[in-house]
mmCIF file of C-alpha atoms in Angstrom:
data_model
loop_
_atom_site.group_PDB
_atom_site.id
_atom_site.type_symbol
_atom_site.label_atom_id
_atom_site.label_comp_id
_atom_site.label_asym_id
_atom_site.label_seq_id
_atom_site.Cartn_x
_atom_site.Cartn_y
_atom_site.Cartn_z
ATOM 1 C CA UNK A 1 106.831 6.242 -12.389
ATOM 2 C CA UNK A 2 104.822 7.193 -9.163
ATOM 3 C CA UNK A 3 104.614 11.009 -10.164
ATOM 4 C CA UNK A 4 103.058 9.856 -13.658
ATOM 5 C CA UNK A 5 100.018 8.091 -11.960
ATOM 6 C CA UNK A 6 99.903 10.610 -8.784
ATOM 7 C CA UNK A 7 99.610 13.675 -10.690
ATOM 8 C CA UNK A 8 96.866 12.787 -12.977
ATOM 9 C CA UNK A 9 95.271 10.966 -9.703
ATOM 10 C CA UNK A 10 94.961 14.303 -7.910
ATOM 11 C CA UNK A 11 94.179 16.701 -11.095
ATOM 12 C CA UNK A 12 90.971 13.859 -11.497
ATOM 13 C CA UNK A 13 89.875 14.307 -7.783
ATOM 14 C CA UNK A 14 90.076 18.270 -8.396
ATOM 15 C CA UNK A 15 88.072 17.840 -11.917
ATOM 16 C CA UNK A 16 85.623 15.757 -9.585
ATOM 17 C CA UNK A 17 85.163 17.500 -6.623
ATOM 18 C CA UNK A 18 84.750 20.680 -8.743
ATOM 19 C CA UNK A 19 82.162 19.470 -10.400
ATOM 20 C CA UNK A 20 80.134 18.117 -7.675
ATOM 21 C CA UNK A 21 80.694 21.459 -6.198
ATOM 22 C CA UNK A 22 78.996 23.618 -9.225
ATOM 23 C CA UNK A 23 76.473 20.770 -9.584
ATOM 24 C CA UNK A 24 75.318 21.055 -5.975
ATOM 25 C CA UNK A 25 75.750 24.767 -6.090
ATOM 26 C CA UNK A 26 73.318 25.395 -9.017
ATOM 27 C CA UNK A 27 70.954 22.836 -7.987
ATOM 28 C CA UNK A 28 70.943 24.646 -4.039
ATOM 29 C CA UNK A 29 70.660 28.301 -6.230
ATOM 30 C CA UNK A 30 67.327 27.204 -8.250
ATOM 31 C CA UNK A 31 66.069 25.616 -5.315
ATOM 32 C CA UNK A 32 66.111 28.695 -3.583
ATOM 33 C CA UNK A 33 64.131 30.594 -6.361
ATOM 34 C CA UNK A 34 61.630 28.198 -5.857
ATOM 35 C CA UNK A 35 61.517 28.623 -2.206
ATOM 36 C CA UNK A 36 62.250 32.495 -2.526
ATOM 37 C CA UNK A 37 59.487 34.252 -0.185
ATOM 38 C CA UNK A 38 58.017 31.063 1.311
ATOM 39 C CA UNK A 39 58.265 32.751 4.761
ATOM 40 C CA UNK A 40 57.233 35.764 4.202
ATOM 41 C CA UNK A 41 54.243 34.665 2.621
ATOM 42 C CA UNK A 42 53.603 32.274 5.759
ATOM 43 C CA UNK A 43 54.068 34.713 8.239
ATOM 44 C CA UNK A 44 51.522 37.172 5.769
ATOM 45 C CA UNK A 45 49.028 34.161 5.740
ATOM 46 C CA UNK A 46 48.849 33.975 9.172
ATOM 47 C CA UNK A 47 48.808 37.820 9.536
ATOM 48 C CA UNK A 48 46.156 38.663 6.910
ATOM 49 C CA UNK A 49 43.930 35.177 7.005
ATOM 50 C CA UNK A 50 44.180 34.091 10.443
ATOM 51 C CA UNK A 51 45.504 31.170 9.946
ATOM 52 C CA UNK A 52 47.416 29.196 12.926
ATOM 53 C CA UNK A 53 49.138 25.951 11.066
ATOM 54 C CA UNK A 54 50.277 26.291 7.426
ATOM 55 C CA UNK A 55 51.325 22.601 6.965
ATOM 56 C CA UNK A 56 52.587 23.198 2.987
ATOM 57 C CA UNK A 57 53.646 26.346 0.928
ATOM 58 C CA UNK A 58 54.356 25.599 -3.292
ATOM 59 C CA UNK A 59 54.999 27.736 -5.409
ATOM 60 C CA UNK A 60 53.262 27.770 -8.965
ATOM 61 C CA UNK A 61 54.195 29.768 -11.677
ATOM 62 C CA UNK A 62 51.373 31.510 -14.640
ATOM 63 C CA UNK A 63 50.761 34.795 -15.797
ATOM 64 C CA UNK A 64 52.491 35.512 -12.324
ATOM 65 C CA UNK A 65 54.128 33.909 -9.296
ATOM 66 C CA UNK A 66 51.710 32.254 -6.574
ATOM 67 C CA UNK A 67 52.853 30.824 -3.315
ATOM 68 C CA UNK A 68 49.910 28.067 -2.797
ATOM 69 C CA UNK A 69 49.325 27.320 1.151
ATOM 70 C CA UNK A 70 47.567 24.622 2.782
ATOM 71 C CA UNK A 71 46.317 25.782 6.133
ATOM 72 C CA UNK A 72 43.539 25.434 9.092
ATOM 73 C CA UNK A 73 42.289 28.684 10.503
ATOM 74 C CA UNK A 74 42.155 29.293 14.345
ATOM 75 C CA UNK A 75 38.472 27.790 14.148
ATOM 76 C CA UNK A 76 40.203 24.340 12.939
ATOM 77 C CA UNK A 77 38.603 24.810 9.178
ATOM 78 C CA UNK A 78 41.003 23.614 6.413
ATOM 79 C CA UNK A 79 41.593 26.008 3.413
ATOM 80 C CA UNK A 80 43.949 26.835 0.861
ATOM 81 C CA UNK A 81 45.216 30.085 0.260
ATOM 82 C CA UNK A 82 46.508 31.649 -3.160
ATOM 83 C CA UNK A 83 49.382 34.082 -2.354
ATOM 84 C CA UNK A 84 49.965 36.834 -5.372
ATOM 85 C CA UNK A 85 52.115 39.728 -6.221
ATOM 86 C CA UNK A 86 55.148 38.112 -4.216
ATOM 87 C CA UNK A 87 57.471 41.031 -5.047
ATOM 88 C CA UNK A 88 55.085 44.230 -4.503
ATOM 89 C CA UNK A 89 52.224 44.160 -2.382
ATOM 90 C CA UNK A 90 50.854 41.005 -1.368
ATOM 91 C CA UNK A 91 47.689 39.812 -2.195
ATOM 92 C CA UNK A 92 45.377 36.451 -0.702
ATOM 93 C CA UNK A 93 42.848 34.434 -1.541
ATOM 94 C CA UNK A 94 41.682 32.129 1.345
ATOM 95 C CA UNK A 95 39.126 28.910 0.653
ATOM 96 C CA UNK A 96 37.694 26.167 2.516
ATOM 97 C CA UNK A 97 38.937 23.075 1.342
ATOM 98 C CA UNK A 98 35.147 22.081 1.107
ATOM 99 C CA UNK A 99 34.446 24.958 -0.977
ATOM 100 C CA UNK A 100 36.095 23.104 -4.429
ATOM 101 C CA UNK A 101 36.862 19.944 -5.707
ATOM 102 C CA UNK A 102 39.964 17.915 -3.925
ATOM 103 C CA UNK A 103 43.087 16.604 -6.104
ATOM 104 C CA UNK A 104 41.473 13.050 -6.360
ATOM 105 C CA UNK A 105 38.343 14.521 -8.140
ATOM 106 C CA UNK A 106 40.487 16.700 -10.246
ATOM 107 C CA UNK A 107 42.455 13.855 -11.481
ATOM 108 C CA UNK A 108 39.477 11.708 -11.994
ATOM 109 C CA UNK A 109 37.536 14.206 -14.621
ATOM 110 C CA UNK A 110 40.961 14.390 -16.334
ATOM 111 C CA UNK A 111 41.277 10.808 -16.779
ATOM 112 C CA UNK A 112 37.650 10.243 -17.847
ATOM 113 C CA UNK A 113 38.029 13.333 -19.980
ATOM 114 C CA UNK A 114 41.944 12.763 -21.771
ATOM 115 C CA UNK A 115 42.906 9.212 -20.430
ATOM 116 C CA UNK A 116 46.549 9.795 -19.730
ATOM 117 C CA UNK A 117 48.794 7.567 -20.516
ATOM 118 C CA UNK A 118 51.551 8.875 -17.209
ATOM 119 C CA UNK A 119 50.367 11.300 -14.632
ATOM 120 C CA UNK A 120 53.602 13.860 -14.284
ATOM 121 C CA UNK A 121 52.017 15.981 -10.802
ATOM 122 C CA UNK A 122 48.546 17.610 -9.805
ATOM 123 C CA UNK A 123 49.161 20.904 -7.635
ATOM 124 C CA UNK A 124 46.586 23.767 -6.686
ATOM 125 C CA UNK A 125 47.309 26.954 -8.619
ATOM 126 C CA UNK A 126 45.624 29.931 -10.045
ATOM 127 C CA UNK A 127 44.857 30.416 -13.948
ATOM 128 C CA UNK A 128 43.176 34.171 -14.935
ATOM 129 C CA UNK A 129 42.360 34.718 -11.187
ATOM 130 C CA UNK A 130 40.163 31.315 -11.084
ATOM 131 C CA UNK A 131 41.875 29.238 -8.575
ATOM 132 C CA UNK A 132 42.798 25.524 -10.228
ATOM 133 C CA UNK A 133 44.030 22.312 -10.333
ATOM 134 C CA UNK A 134 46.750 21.756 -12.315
ATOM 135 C CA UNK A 135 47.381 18.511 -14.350
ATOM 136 C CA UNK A 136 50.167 17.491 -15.554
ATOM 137 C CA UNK A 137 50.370 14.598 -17.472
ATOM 138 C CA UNK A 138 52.091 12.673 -20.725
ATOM 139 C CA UNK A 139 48.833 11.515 -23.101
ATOM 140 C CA UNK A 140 48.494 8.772 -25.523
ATOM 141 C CA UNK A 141 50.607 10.721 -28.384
ATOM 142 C CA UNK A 142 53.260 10.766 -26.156
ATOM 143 C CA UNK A 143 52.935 14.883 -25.395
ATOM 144 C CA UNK A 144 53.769 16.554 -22.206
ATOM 145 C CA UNK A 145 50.181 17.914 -21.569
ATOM 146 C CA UNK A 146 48.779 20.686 -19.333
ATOM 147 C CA UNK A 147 44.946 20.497 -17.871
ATOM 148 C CA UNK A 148 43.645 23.143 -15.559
ATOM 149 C CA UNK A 149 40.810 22.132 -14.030
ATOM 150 C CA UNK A 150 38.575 24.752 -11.970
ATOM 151 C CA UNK A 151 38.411 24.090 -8.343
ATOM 152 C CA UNK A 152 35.061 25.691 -7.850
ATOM 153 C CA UNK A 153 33.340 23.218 -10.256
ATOM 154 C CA UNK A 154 35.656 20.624 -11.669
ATOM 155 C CA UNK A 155 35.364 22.003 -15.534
ATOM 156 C CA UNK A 156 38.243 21.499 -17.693
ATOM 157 C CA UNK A 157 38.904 25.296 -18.671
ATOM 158 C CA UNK A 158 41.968 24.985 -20.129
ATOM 159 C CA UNK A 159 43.701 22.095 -22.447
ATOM 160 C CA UNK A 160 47.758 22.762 -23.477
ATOM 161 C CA UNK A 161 49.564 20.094 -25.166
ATOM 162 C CA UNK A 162 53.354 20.499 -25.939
ATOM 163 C CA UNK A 163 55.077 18.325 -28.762
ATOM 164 C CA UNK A 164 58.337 16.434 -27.756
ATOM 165 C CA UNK A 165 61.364 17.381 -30.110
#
């Protein structure tokens, strides 16, 4: 009688522990993608920009990959920098923070312009080589909505909204 509930006991803690396994493997795996590069671009930054503290690096995916920094130079001047071509030969654009709009102002002109109904994130990134806020938001029809706002002058330049199935 003790074999019947044993054996099915220890073929469940397999099933389980396999699948936490694969689960935390794949979810380690993407994670990595995301944070693919992420050093090299730091140690570029400070190479190429002269840059001394990179407090954050994101990545942000368009028309290409960017690695987004936030920084201060060795003068003590915040900026953001806009890491391209990743793969090949890297590229960087480096701005004072004071030279665009911040996150809260970005977020503001999309709410008086689209009054979201749930604010998803709001992350720098790079649209068309115009560096950007992005918005990402669900609006009042319930769509998963897109608004890249320019950093330069706080336009809306571009408006995507995606249907849910």
């Amino acid at each position: 009688m003790e074999k019947k509930i044993v054996i099915p006991l220890i073929i469940l803690g397999v099933l389980i522990i396999s699948g936490i396994w694969i689960l935390t493997s794949s979810y380690l795996t993407a994670r990595g993608q995301y944070e693919d590069g992420h050093e090299q671009s730091k140690q570029f930054a400070i190479e190429e920009a002269n840059l001394k503290n990179i407090s954050k690096i994101n990545t942000f995916s368009s028309d290409q990959k960017y690695h987004i920094i936030t920084a201060t130079t060795n003068e003590n001047e915040p900026v953001y920098g806009w890491i391209s071509n990743i793969k090949k030969e890297r590229k960087m654009i480096v701005k004072k923070k004071s030279a665009g709009i911040t996150k809260n102002e970005a977020l503001k002109r999309v709410n008086e312009e689209h009054n979201p109904s749930d604010i998803i994130s709001v992350q720098l990134g790079m649209d068309e080589g115009i560096p950007v806020w992005e918005v990402k938001y669900q609006d009042e029809s319930d769509r998963y909505t897109f608004d890249y706002v320019n950093f330069y002058d706080g336009k809306i330049i571009k408006h995507m909204a995606l249907k849910k199935s």
